[in-house]
């Protein structure tokens, strides 16, 4: 551990400046105008892995954005850790809410501020630097493979095929991922579950053209009004989702499991204060930790239609739209939920409108084991570096590819993240603590050591 700390102390300035260099690349996967930047970021990751000591490192092109693969095999008989991360980022909008430009990283009060600083460039780069550390100090105890993708934020649509085509070279013993949060810098935790996702876009069409709202209003369906009514019908007064069959497969936790989950440190007052809300809002009968951890949701992500420009325009619009995401929990499946939603939504539509439901990407929920060697290795590593045993928690977000790793490669994942929920991922002023970045670099080599020893 001393050796790890010494290496970090000697090289931390460079680690941070290299991360800042990568943060200057606007690798926004959702927007095609950044396609070249995304590729440039893949090259950057590849070069960093080579410089750190990887034998093979390759930018693998896909029909979408590239996947970076690298490996260091020291002995085929030793265990192999497969590291997954993503170098793509969410769009930085709305730009005017950033205190400094999203792709011009700055360090302010110990925080690295830039799009992607936490999600996931900062967390992914900890693995590159931890690998460098193990290579340069001659302490890499087992084999390592890296699979760093550029499409996580848009649903990983090409990674599934790529892993199916590369099953042989992805052989390993565990997937290690840092793309989640801890409870607080003095309360380490490990996510043991991620929610799945079913994402749809809906279009409601009324008349065949925009109409004068005086001449036609009152006699023809207004698609915005109808859309709002249909959406309102998807939940009841207890915020319970009313889509028939929606909860049929939901795995209910035992009283003990729920108690265990609610033992995690959490202050409702601080939560409300942080968000500047007077009350929380959710499904009756569940705590906030349960609402985000073990219960499925139905959320509107965007809704539009009609006139939204300056001043007033008396229009009865032809169309209205919404983007809706449903977070899923075990044992719901995204295809099934998307279908249940589509059937229900169609059934809610009055004859005066037409409805179109377009599914986007989906992903399956996962729970990761807590009785595995890998979980133990991560828990021990965090306990050593934080001085406290990490608490198993359920994260509300999704990393859809984790379920696929299990299905296609037969490999379980360990979600050893170092972010904080307050890091503003996907929001303006996203940041990542220098403390968290360095703590990750310190903890990862401990994981490798523990995992190798426990595997014997
Ligand atoms: N790293 C996040 C997921 C996450 C964040 C999990 C915090 C747990 C805690 C990931 O990059 C992400 O944003 N995933 C998307 C899903 C994707 C299909 C767009 C999400 O959760 O919305
Ligand atoms: Mn992420
Ligand atoms: Mn994300």
GROMACS .gro file of C-alpha atoms and ligand atoms in nm:
model
  480
    1UNK     CA    1   0.000   0.000   0.000
    2UNK     CA    2   0.293   0.235   0.073
    3UNK     CA    3   0.426   0.173  -0.276
    4UNK     CA    4   0.087   0.260  -0.425
    5UNK     CA    5   0.065   0.581  -0.224
    6UNK     CA    6   0.420   0.683  -0.315
    7UNK     CA    7   0.361   0.634  -0.685
    8UNK     CA    8   0.040   0.835  -0.669
    9UNK     CA    9   0.207   1.114  -0.474
   10UNK     CA   10   0.485   1.136  -0.728
   11UNK     CA   11   0.262   1.132  -1.033
   12UNK     CA   12  -0.071   1.283  -0.934
   13UNK     CA   13  -0.016   1.617  -1.106
   14UNK     CA   14   0.046   1.439  -1.435
   15UNK     CA   15  -0.251   1.204  -1.384
   16UNK     CA   16  -0.478   1.504  -1.341
   17UNK     CA   17  -0.335   1.696  -1.633
   18UNK     CA   18  -0.371   1.392  -1.861
   19UNK     CA   19  -0.733   1.356  -1.754
   20UNK     CA   20  -0.789   1.726  -1.824
   21UNK     CA   21  -0.642   1.676  -2.170
   22UNK     CA   22  -0.897   1.404  -2.243
   23UNK     CA   23  -1.178   1.616  -2.098
   24UNK     CA   24  -1.102   1.876  -2.365
   25UNK     CA   25  -1.223   1.631  -2.630
   26UNK     CA   26  -1.600   1.678  -2.677
   27UNK     CA   27  -1.687   1.310  -2.720
   28UNK     CA   28  -2.065   1.353  -2.731
   29UNK     CA   29  -2.197   1.026  -2.870
   30UNK     CA   30  -2.556   1.146  -2.925
   31UNK     CA   31  -2.470   1.421  -3.170
   32UNK     CA   32  -2.321   1.327  -3.507
   33UNK     CA   33  -2.138   1.658  -3.538
   34UNK     CA   34  -1.896   1.527  -3.275
   35UNK     CA   35  -1.823   1.201  -3.457
   36UNK     CA   36  -1.458   1.290  -3.525
   37UNK     CA   37  -1.408   1.400  -3.167
   38UNK     CA   38  -1.546   1.071  -3.042
   39UNK     CA   39  -1.293   0.890  -3.263
   40UNK     CA   40  -1.016   1.121  -3.141
   41UNK     CA   41  -1.109   1.030  -2.784
   42UNK     CA   42  -1.089   0.659  -2.867
   43UNK     CA   43  -0.737   0.717  -3.001
   44UNK     CA   44  -0.648   0.901  -2.683
   45UNK     CA   45  -0.764   0.608  -2.468
   46UNK     CA   46  -0.574   0.363  -2.687
   47UNK     CA   47  -0.253   0.567  -2.662
   48UNK     CA   48  -0.288   0.601  -2.285
   49UNK     CA   49  -0.324   0.225  -2.249
   50UNK     CA   50  -0.018   0.162  -2.464
   51UNK     CA   51   0.184   0.416  -2.269
   52UNK     CA   52   0.073   0.250  -1.946
   53UNK     CA   53   0.207  -0.083  -2.066
   54UNK     CA   54  -0.063  -0.271  -2.258
   55UNK     CA   55   0.067  -0.530  -2.506
   56UNK     CA   56  -0.214  -0.496  -2.748
   57UNK     CA   57  -0.433  -0.193  -2.785
   58UNK     CA   58  -0.675  -0.140  -3.065
   59UNK     CA   59  -0.945   0.102  -3.172
   60UNK     CA   60  -1.219  -0.130  -3.298
   61UNK     CA   61  -1.451   0.039  -3.542
   62UNK     CA   62  -1.823  -0.039  -3.532
   63UNK     CA   63  -2.118   0.089  -3.737
   64UNK     CA   64  -2.144   0.350  -3.459
   65UNK     CA   65  -1.863   0.477  -3.236
   66UNK     CA   66  -1.546   0.273  -3.174
   67UNK     CA   67  -1.463   0.043  -2.885
   68UNK     CA   68  -1.111   0.050  -2.744
   69UNK     CA   69  -0.970  -0.290  -2.656
   70UNK     CA   70  -0.639  -0.352  -2.480
   71UNK     CA   71  -0.481  -0.627  -2.278
   72UNK     CA   72  -0.185  -0.730  -2.072
   73UNK     CA   73  -0.152  -1.102  -2.026
   74UNK     CA   74   0.120  -1.188  -1.778
   75UNK     CA   75   0.032  -1.555  -1.739
   76UNK     CA   76  -0.267  -1.736  -1.893
   77UNK     CA   77  -0.294  -1.945  -1.578
   78UNK     CA   78  -0.363  -1.641  -1.362
   79UNK     CA   79  -0.707  -1.480  -1.327
   80UNK     CA   80  -0.817  -1.212  -1.572
   81UNK     CA   81  -0.996  -0.892  -1.478
   82UNK     CA   82  -1.195  -0.732  -1.761
   83UNK     CA   83  -1.230  -0.357  -1.709
   84UNK     CA   84  -1.529  -0.187  -1.870
   85UNK     CA   85  -1.582   0.188  -1.897
   86UNK     CA   86  -1.701   0.450  -2.143
   87UNK     CA   87  -1.530   0.751  -2.294
   88UNK     CA   88  -1.841   0.905  -2.451
   89UNK     CA   89  -2.032   1.176  -2.269
   90UNK     CA   90  -2.378   1.327  -2.257
   91UNK     CA   91  -2.450   1.645  -2.454
   92UNK     CA   92  -2.344   1.950  -2.250
   93UNK     CA   93  -2.670   2.144  -2.298
   94UNK     CA   94  -2.798   2.378  -2.166
   95UNK     CA   95  -2.469   2.560  -2.219
   96UNK     CA   96  -2.567   2.886  -2.051
   97UNK     CA   97  -2.603   2.711  -1.716
   98UNK     CA   98  -2.235   2.615  -1.701
   99UNK     CA   99  -2.008   2.838  -1.489
  100UNK     CA  100  -1.716   2.747  -1.715
  101UNK     CA  101  -1.725   2.591  -2.065
  102UNK     CA  102  -1.800   2.215  -2.048
  103UNK     CA  103  -1.497   2.113  -2.253
  104UNK     CA  104  -1.250   2.352  -2.092
  105UNK     CA  105  -1.187   2.169  -1.764
  106UNK     CA  106  -1.096   2.368  -1.455
  107UNK     CA  107  -1.021   2.266  -1.098
  108UNK     CA  108  -1.230   2.458  -0.847
  109UNK     CA  109  -1.236   2.379  -0.475
  110UNK     CA  110  -1.082   2.038  -0.530
  111UNK     CA  111  -1.330   1.950  -0.804
  112UNK     CA  112  -1.251   1.883  -1.168
  113UNK     CA  113  -1.533   2.059  -1.356
  114UNK     CA  114  -1.610   1.940  -1.711
  115UNK     CA  115  -1.859   1.725  -1.901
  116UNK     CA  116  -1.752   1.364  -1.849
  117UNK     CA  117  -1.528   1.439  -1.551
  118UNK     CA  118  -1.718   1.187  -1.340
  119UNK     CA  119  -1.934   1.005  -1.598
  120UNK     CA  120  -1.726   0.831  -1.706
  121UNK     CA  121  -1.392   0.968  -1.829
  122UNK     CA  122  -1.260   1.046  -1.482
  123UNK     CA  123  -1.366   0.711  -1.342
  124UNK     CA  124  -1.252   0.515  -1.648
  125UNK     CA  125  -0.914   0.693  -1.649
  126UNK     CA  126  -0.854   0.582  -1.287
  127UNK     CA  127  -0.827   0.230  -1.429
  128UNK     CA  128  -0.576   0.337  -1.692
  129UNK     CA  129  -0.363   0.509  -1.428
  130UNK     CA  130  -0.398   0.223  -1.177
  131UNK     CA  131  -0.281  -0.009  -1.455
  132UNK     CA  132   0.015   0.221  -1.525
  133UNK     CA  133   0.096   0.218  -1.154
  134UNK     CA  134   0.090  -0.162  -1.138
  135UNK     CA  135   0.303  -0.191  -1.452
  136UNK     CA  136   0.564   0.063  -1.345
  137UNK     CA  137   0.593  -0.072  -0.993
  138UNK     CA  138   0.595  -0.431  -1.115
  139UNK     CA  139   0.292  -0.523  -0.909
  140UNK     CA  140   0.032  -0.629  -1.165
  141UNK     CA  141  -0.074  -0.959  -1.006
  142UNK     CA  142  -0.295  -1.101  -1.282
  143UNK     CA  143  -0.408  -1.046  -1.640
  144UNK     CA  144  -0.614  -0.748  -1.742
  145UNK     CA  145  -0.828  -0.666  -2.043
  146UNK     CA  146  -0.985  -0.330  -2.118
  147UNK     CA  147  -1.305  -0.272  -2.309
  148UNK     CA  148  -1.380   0.099  -2.320
  149UNK     CA  149  -1.677   0.194  -2.533
  150UNK     CA  150  -1.802   0.514  -2.698
  151UNK     CA  151  -2.176   0.453  -2.705
  152UNK     CA  152  -2.282   0.399  -2.345
  153UNK     CA  153  -2.479   0.721  -2.330
  154UNK     CA  154  -2.677   0.625  -2.639
  155UNK     CA  155  -2.764   0.271  -2.541
  156UNK     CA  156  -2.449   0.069  -2.632
  157UNK     CA  157  -2.617  -0.048  -2.950
  158UNK     CA  158  -2.302  -0.193  -3.107
  159UNK     CA  159  -2.129  -0.334  -2.802
  160UNK     CA  160  -2.363  -0.634  -2.782
  161UNK     CA  161  -2.263  -0.753  -3.129
  162UNK     CA  162  -1.901  -0.676  -3.065
  163UNK     CA  163  -1.885  -0.887  -2.750
  164UNK     CA  164  -2.060  -1.173  -2.933
  165UNK     CA  165  -1.794  -1.152  -3.205
  166UNK     CA  166  -1.509  -1.126  -2.955
  167UNK     CA  167  -1.613  -1.385  -2.696
  168UNK     CA  168  -1.280  -1.564  -2.721
  169UNK     CA  169  -1.060  -1.265  -2.654
  170UNK     CA  170  -1.290  -1.135  -2.380
  171UNK     CA  171  -1.251  -1.450  -2.173
  172UNK     CA  172  -1.197  -1.355  -1.813
  173UNK     CA  173  -1.310  -1.402  -1.456
  174UNK     CA  174  -1.488  -1.081  -1.366
  175UNK     CA  175  -1.591  -0.745  -1.510
  176UNK     CA  176  -1.478  -0.445  -1.309
  177UNK     CA  177  -1.664  -0.117  -1.363
  178UNK     CA  178  -1.630   0.227  -1.210
  179UNK     CA  179  -1.934   0.417  -1.335
  180UNK     CA  180  -2.150   0.450  -1.023
  181UNK     CA  181  -2.145   0.641  -0.695
  182UNK     CA  182  -2.053   0.601  -0.331
  183UNK     CA  183  -2.276   0.740  -0.054
  184UNK     CA  184  -2.024   1.003   0.060
  185UNK     CA  185  -1.648   1.048   0.067
  186UNK     CA  186  -1.643   0.915   0.424
  187UNK     CA  187  -1.913   0.651   0.361
  188UNK     CA  188  -1.792   0.411   0.093
  189UNK     CA  189  -2.046   0.187  -0.078
  190UNK     CA  190  -2.069  -0.057  -0.366
  191UNK     CA  191  -2.370  -0.074  -0.596
  192UNK     CA  192  -2.512  -0.422  -0.610
  193UNK     CA  193  -2.796  -0.346  -0.844
  194UNK     CA  194  -2.879  -0.132  -1.145
  195UNK     CA  195  -3.217  -0.064  -1.293
  196UNK     CA  196  -3.309  -0.154  -1.646
  197UNK     CA  197  -3.459   0.084  -1.895
  198UNK     CA  198  -3.735   0.098  -2.147
  199UNK     CA  199  -3.731   0.421  -2.348
  200UNK     CA  200  -4.006   0.523  -2.588
  201UNK     CA  201  -4.110   0.823  -2.790
  202UNK     CA  202  -4.479   0.885  -2.851
  203UNK     CA  203  -4.649   1.092  -3.117
  204UNK     CA  204  -5.014   1.192  -3.099
  205UNK     CA  205  -5.170   1.326  -3.419
  206UNK     CA  206  -5.498   1.508  -3.431
  207UNK     CA  207  -5.604   1.697  -3.746
  208UNK     CA  208  -5.389   1.668  -4.059
  209UNK     CA  209  -5.255   2.027  -4.021
  210UNK     CA  210  -5.219   2.303  -3.766
  211UNK     CA  211  -5.552   2.482  -3.732
  212UNK     CA  212  -5.686   2.819  -3.621
  213UNK     CA  213  -5.775   2.756  -3.256
  214UNK     CA  214  -6.078   2.984  -3.280
  215UNK     CA  215  -6.222   2.850  -3.601
  216UNK     CA  216  -6.176   2.483  -3.506
  217UNK     CA  217  -6.107   2.490  -3.128
  218UNK     CA  218  -6.363   2.306  -2.917
  219UNK     CA  219  -6.468   2.080  -3.202
  220UNK     CA  220  -6.145   1.898  -3.293
  221UNK     CA  221  -5.915   1.701  -3.059
  222UNK     CA  222  -5.613   1.897  -2.943
  223UNK     CA  223  -5.326   1.642  -2.947
  224UNK     CA  224  -5.138   1.822  -2.667
  225UNK     CA  225  -5.439   1.801  -2.436
  226UNK     CA  226  -5.504   1.440  -2.531
  227UNK     CA  227  -5.137   1.349  -2.479
  228UNK     CA  228  -5.141   1.507  -2.131
  229UNK     CA  229  -5.460   1.321  -2.040
  230UNK     CA  230  -5.320   0.992  -2.162
  231UNK     CA  231  -4.998   1.042  -1.969
  232UNK     CA  232  -5.190   1.139  -1.655
  233UNK     CA  233  -5.381   0.813  -1.678
  234UNK     CA  234  -5.058   0.612  -1.656
  235UNK     CA  235  -5.035   0.667  -1.278
  236UNK     CA  236  -5.294   0.663  -1.001
  237UNK     CA  237  -5.326   0.883  -0.692
  238UNK     CA  238  -5.066   0.667  -0.512
  239UNK     CA  239  -4.817   0.717  -0.794
  240UNK     CA  240  -4.861   0.357  -0.879
  241UNK     CA  241  -4.818   0.286  -1.250
  242UNK     CA  242  -5.145   0.174  -1.407
  243UNK     CA  243  -5.017  -0.001  -1.718
  244UNK     CA  244  -5.180  -0.346  -1.695
  245UNK     CA  245  -4.923  -0.613  -1.613
  246UNK     CA  246  -4.649  -0.358  -1.538
  247UNK     CA  247  -4.573  -0.494  -1.191
  248UNK     CA  248  -4.648  -0.860  -1.263
  249UNK     CA  249  -4.284  -0.968  -1.277
  250UNK     CA  250  -4.144  -0.725  -1.019
  251UNK     CA  251  -3.943  -0.913  -0.764
  252UNK     CA  252  -4.062  -0.814  -0.419
  253UNK     CA  253  -3.803  -0.794  -0.148
  254UNK     CA  254  -3.849  -0.956   0.191
  255UNK     CA  255  -3.908  -0.740   0.496
  256UNK     CA  256  -3.548  -0.812   0.603
  257UNK     CA  257  -3.406  -0.712   0.265
  258UNK     CA  258  -3.601  -0.387   0.275
  259UNK     CA  259  -3.483  -0.314   0.626
  260UNK     CA  260  -3.126  -0.382   0.522
  261UNK     CA  261  -3.160  -0.144   0.225
  262UNK     CA  262  -3.302   0.128   0.448
  263UNK     CA  263  -3.017   0.097   0.694
  264UNK     CA  264  -2.790   0.278   0.448
  265UNK     CA  265  -2.716   0.629   0.576
  266UNK     CA  266  -2.961   0.871   0.419
  267UNK     CA  267  -3.100   1.204   0.535
  268UNK     CA  268  -3.433   1.303   0.382
  269UNK     CA  269  -3.386   1.657   0.510
  270UNK     CA  270  -3.052   1.697   0.339
  271UNK     CA  271  -3.191   1.538   0.023
  272UNK     CA  272  -3.476   1.790   0.011
  273UNK     CA  273  -3.247   2.079   0.097
  274UNK     CA  274  -3.001   1.984  -0.175
  275UNK     CA  275  -3.278   1.981  -0.437
  276UNK     CA  276  -3.460   2.281  -0.291
  277UNK     CA  277  -3.789   2.094  -0.266
  278UNK     CA  278  -4.036   2.102   0.023
  279UNK     CA  279  -4.131   1.740  -0.019
  280UNK     CA  280  -4.037   1.430  -0.209
  281UNK     CA  281  -4.283   1.261  -0.444
  282UNK     CA  282  -4.324   0.896  -0.530
  283UNK     CA  283  -4.499   0.567  -0.490
  284UNK     CA  284  -4.695   0.542  -0.166
  285UNK     CA  285  -4.560   0.289   0.080
  286UNK     CA  286  -4.194   0.312  -0.021
  287UNK     CA  287  -3.902   0.514   0.112
  288UNK     CA  288  -3.687   0.733  -0.112
  289UNK     CA  289  -3.410   0.472  -0.115
  290UNK     CA  290  -3.664   0.208  -0.220
  291UNK     CA  291  -3.824   0.433  -0.481
  292UNK     CA  292  -3.489   0.477  -0.657
  293UNK     CA  293  -3.337   0.140  -0.578
  294UNK     CA  294  -3.590  -0.139  -0.603
  295UNK     CA  295  -3.905   0.006  -0.761
  296UNK     CA  296  -3.974   0.067  -1.129
  297UNK     CA  297  -4.067   0.413  -1.256
  298UNK     CA  298  -4.249   0.594  -1.534
  299UNK     CA  299  -4.092   0.932  -1.612
  300UNK     CA  300  -4.145   1.195  -1.877
  301UNK     CA  301  -3.815   1.317  -2.018
  302UNK     CA  302  -3.953   1.568  -2.263
  303UNK     CA  303  -4.283   1.686  -2.399
  304UNK     CA  304  -4.347   1.923  -2.684
  305UNK     CA  305  -4.586   2.041  -2.950
  306UNK     CA  306  -4.766   2.355  -3.070
  307UNK     CA  307  -4.627   2.704  -3.053
  308UNK     CA  308  -4.349   2.778  -2.804
  309UNK     CA  309  -4.197   3.088  -2.965
  310UNK     CA  310  -4.222   3.446  -2.843
  311UNK     CA  311  -4.563   3.601  -2.789
  312UNK     CA  312  -4.890   3.425  -2.855
  313UNK     CA  313  -5.010   3.223  -3.150
  314UNK     CA  314  -5.363   3.089  -3.150
  315UNK     CA  315  -5.302   2.747  -3.293
  316UNK     CA  316  -5.460   2.408  -3.253
  317UNK     CA  317  -5.161   2.190  -3.335
  318UNK     CA  318  -5.167   1.883  -3.550
  319UNK     CA  319  -4.917   1.690  -3.338
  320UNK     CA  320  -4.780   1.646  -2.987
  321UNK     CA  321  -4.483   1.440  -2.870
  322UNK     CA  322  -4.326   1.303  -2.556
  323UNK     CA  323  -4.020   1.105  -2.457
  324UNK     CA  324  -4.087   0.860  -2.178
  325UNK     CA  325  -3.848   0.639  -1.984
  326UNK     CA  326  -3.940   0.355  -1.755
  327UNK     CA  327  -3.676   0.228  -1.512
  328UNK     CA  328  -3.706  -0.142  -1.455
  329UNK     CA  329  -3.619  -0.374  -1.171
  330UNK     CA  330  -3.566  -0.749  -1.157
  331UNK     CA  331  -3.739  -0.947  -1.315
  332UNK     CA  332  -3.898  -0.704  -1.560
  333UNK     CA  333  -3.768  -0.713  -1.916
  334UNK     CA  334  -3.748  -0.411  -2.141
  335UNK     CA  335  -3.911  -0.565  -2.449
  336UNK     CA  336  -4.206  -0.685  -2.248
  337UNK     CA  337  -4.253  -0.354  -2.066
  338UNK     CA  338  -4.224  -0.159  -2.392
  339UNK     CA  339  -4.498  -0.376  -2.539
  340UNK     CA  340  -4.723  -0.343  -2.233
  341UNK     CA  341  -4.679   0.032  -2.249
  342UNK     CA  342  -4.749   0.052  -2.623
  343UNK     CA  343  -5.065  -0.160  -2.593
  344UNK     CA  344  -5.188   0.045  -2.301
  345UNK     CA  345  -5.108   0.378  -2.460
  346UNK     CA  346  -5.288   0.281  -2.779
  347UNK     CA  347  -5.589   0.169  -2.579
  348UNK     CA  348  -5.604   0.505  -2.401
  349UNK     CA  349  -5.632   0.703  -2.725
  350UNK     CA  350  -5.974   0.834  -2.821
  351UNK     CA  351  -6.084   0.785  -3.182
  352UNK     CA  352  -6.020   1.153  -3.252
  353UNK     CA  353  -5.640   1.102  -3.256
  354UNK     CA  354  -5.381   0.862  -3.393
  355UNK     CA  355  -5.095   0.737  -3.175
  356UNK     CA  356  -4.749   0.621  -3.272
  357UNK     CA  357  -4.511   0.462  -3.020
  358UNK     CA  358  -4.147   0.433  -3.122
  359UNK     CA  359  -3.921   0.229  -2.892
  360UNK     CA  360  -3.566   0.354  -2.834
  361UNK     CA  361  -3.286   0.168  -2.659
  362UNK     CA  362  -3.358  -0.056  -2.367
  363UNK     CA  363  -3.163  -0.245  -2.109
  364UNK     CA  364  -3.219  -0.510  -1.850
  365UNK     CA  365  -3.193  -0.465  -1.474
  366UNK     CA  366  -2.922  -0.648  -1.281
  367UNK     CA  367  -2.831  -0.745  -0.931
  368UNK     CA  368  -2.471  -0.837  -0.868
  369UNK     CA  369  -2.366  -1.097  -0.612
  370UNK     CA  370  -2.231  -1.001  -0.269
  371UNK     CA  371  -2.101  -1.348  -0.187
  372UNK     CA  372  -1.846  -1.364  -0.469
  373UNK     CA  373  -1.469  -1.345  -0.453
  374UNK     CA  374  -1.482  -1.033  -0.668
  375UNK     CA  375  -1.723  -0.851  -0.439
  376UNK     CA  376  -1.512  -0.948  -0.140
  377UNK     CA  377  -1.199  -0.823  -0.318
  378UNK     CA  378  -1.366  -0.488  -0.388
  379UNK     CA  379  -1.505  -0.460  -0.037
  380UNK     CA  380  -1.166  -0.532   0.119
  381UNK     CA  381  -0.994  -0.289  -0.116
  382UNK     CA  382  -1.231  -0.006  -0.025
  383UNK     CA  383  -1.211  -0.090   0.342
  384UNK     CA  384  -0.833  -0.060   0.322
  385UNK     CA  385  -0.830   0.274   0.141
  386UNK     CA  386  -1.133   0.444   0.303
  387UNK     CA  387  -1.081   0.293   0.646
  388UNK     CA  388  -1.444   0.178   0.649
  389UNK     CA  389  -1.622  -0.125   0.512
  390UNK     CA  390  -1.833  -0.026   0.209
  391UNK     CA  391  -2.212  -0.060   0.233
  392UNK     CA  392  -2.390  -0.251  -0.045
  393UNK     CA  393  -2.644  -0.018  -0.213
  394UNK     CA  394  -2.885  -0.018  -0.505
  395UNK     CA  395  -2.818   0.246  -0.772
  396UNK     CA  396  -3.112   0.396  -0.958
  397UNK     CA  397  -2.931   0.445  -1.289
  398UNK     CA  398  -2.874   0.196  -1.568
  399UNK     CA  399  -2.573   0.046  -1.739
  400UNK     CA  400  -2.758  -0.175  -1.984
  401UNK     CA  401  -2.452  -0.365  -2.098
  402UNK     CA  402  -2.395  -0.525  -1.755
  403UNK     CA  403  -2.684  -0.769  -1.808
  404UNK     CA  404  -2.542  -0.853  -2.151
  405UNK     CA  405  -2.197  -0.930  -2.009
  406UNK     CA  406  -2.366  -1.186  -1.791
  407UNK     CA  407  -2.573  -1.331  -2.072
  408UNK     CA  408  -2.309  -1.335  -2.346
  409UNK     CA  409  -1.986  -1.382  -2.155
  410UNK     CA  410  -2.116  -1.551  -1.841
  411UNK     CA  411  -1.933  -1.289  -1.637
  412UNK     CA  412  -2.062  -1.106  -1.331
  413UNK     CA  413  -1.969  -0.745  -1.272
  414UNK     CA  414  -1.845  -0.554  -0.972
  415UNK     CA  415  -1.968  -0.194  -0.965
  416UNK     CA  416  -1.686  -0.027  -0.778
  417UNK     CA  417  -1.769   0.338  -0.850
  418UNK     CA  418  -1.619   0.645  -0.683
  419UNK     CA  419  -1.853   0.927  -0.791
  420UNK     CA  420  -2.101   1.111  -0.572
  421UNK     CA  421  -2.469   1.160  -0.652
  422UNK     CA  422  -2.397   1.531  -0.615
  423UNK     CA  423  -2.140   1.527  -0.899
  424UNK     CA  424  -2.405   1.660  -1.141
  425UNK     CA  425  -2.357   1.390  -1.403
  426UNK     CA  426  -2.564   1.465  -1.715
  427UNK     CA  427  -2.622   1.818  -1.576
  428UNK     CA  428  -2.444   2.152  -1.617
  429UNK     CA  429  -2.128   2.189  -1.405
  430UNK     CA  430  -2.060   1.816  -1.384
  431UNK     CA  431  -1.758   1.761  -1.164
  432UNK     CA  432  -1.543   1.494  -1.005
  433UNK     CA  433  -1.345   1.529  -0.687
  434UNK     CA  434  -0.966   1.512  -0.710
  435UNK     CA  435  -1.002   1.312  -0.386
  436UNK     CA  436  -1.230   1.060  -0.560
  437UNK     CA  437  -1.008   1.034  -0.867
  438UNK     CA  438  -0.698   0.961  -0.658
  439UNK     CA  439  -0.887   0.735  -0.417
  440UNK     CA  440  -0.997   0.524  -0.714
  441UNK     CA  441  -0.640   0.495  -0.842
  442UNK     CA  442  -0.535   0.384  -0.494
  443UNK     CA  443  -0.816   0.131  -0.450
  444UNK     CA  444  -0.805  -0.043  -0.790
  445UNK     CA  445  -0.460  -0.205  -0.745
  446UNK     CA  446  -0.580  -0.333  -0.407
  447UNK     CA  447  -0.876  -0.494  -0.583
  448UNK     CA  448  -0.642  -0.667  -0.829
  449UNK     CA  449  -0.424  -0.793  -0.545
  450UNK     CA  450  -0.718  -0.919  -0.335
  451UNK     CA  451  -0.892  -1.076  -0.632
  452UNK     CA  452  -0.580  -1.264  -0.738
  453UNK     CA  453  -0.511  -1.387  -0.387
  454UNK     CA  454  -0.870  -1.489  -0.317
  455UNK     CA  455  -0.883  -1.674  -0.651
  456UNK     CA  456  -0.603  -1.908  -0.550
  457LIG     N1  457  -2.298   0.599  -1.527
  457LIG     C1  458  -2.436   0.613  -1.562
  457LIG     C2  459  -2.528   0.523  -1.483
  457LIG     C3  460  -2.529   0.539  -1.333
  457LIG     C4  461  -2.505   0.660  -1.273
  457LIG     C5  462  -2.554   0.431  -1.255
  457LIG     C6  463  -2.505   0.674  -1.135
  457LIG     C7  464  -2.559   0.441  -1.118
  457LIG     C8  465  -2.531   0.565  -1.058
  457LIG     C9  466  -2.451   0.585  -1.711
  457LIG     O1  467  -2.354   0.652  -1.786
  457LIG    C10  468  -2.585   0.637  -1.759
  457LIG     O2  469  -2.604   0.755  -1.755
  457LIG     N2  470  -2.671   0.548  -1.806
  457LIG    C11  471  -2.795   0.589  -1.866
  457LIG    C12  472  -2.849   0.478  -1.951
  457LIG    C13  473  -2.816   0.487  -2.098
  457LIG    C14  474  -2.888   0.380  -2.175
  457LIG    C15  475  -2.841   0.622  -2.157
  457LIG    C16  476  -2.899   0.618  -1.761
  457LIG     O3  477  -2.896   0.560  -1.652
  457LIG     O4  478  -2.986   0.700  -1.791
  458LIG    MN1  479  -2.167   0.632  -1.707
  459LIG    MN1  480  -2.423   0.865  -1.810
   0.00000   0.00000   0.00000
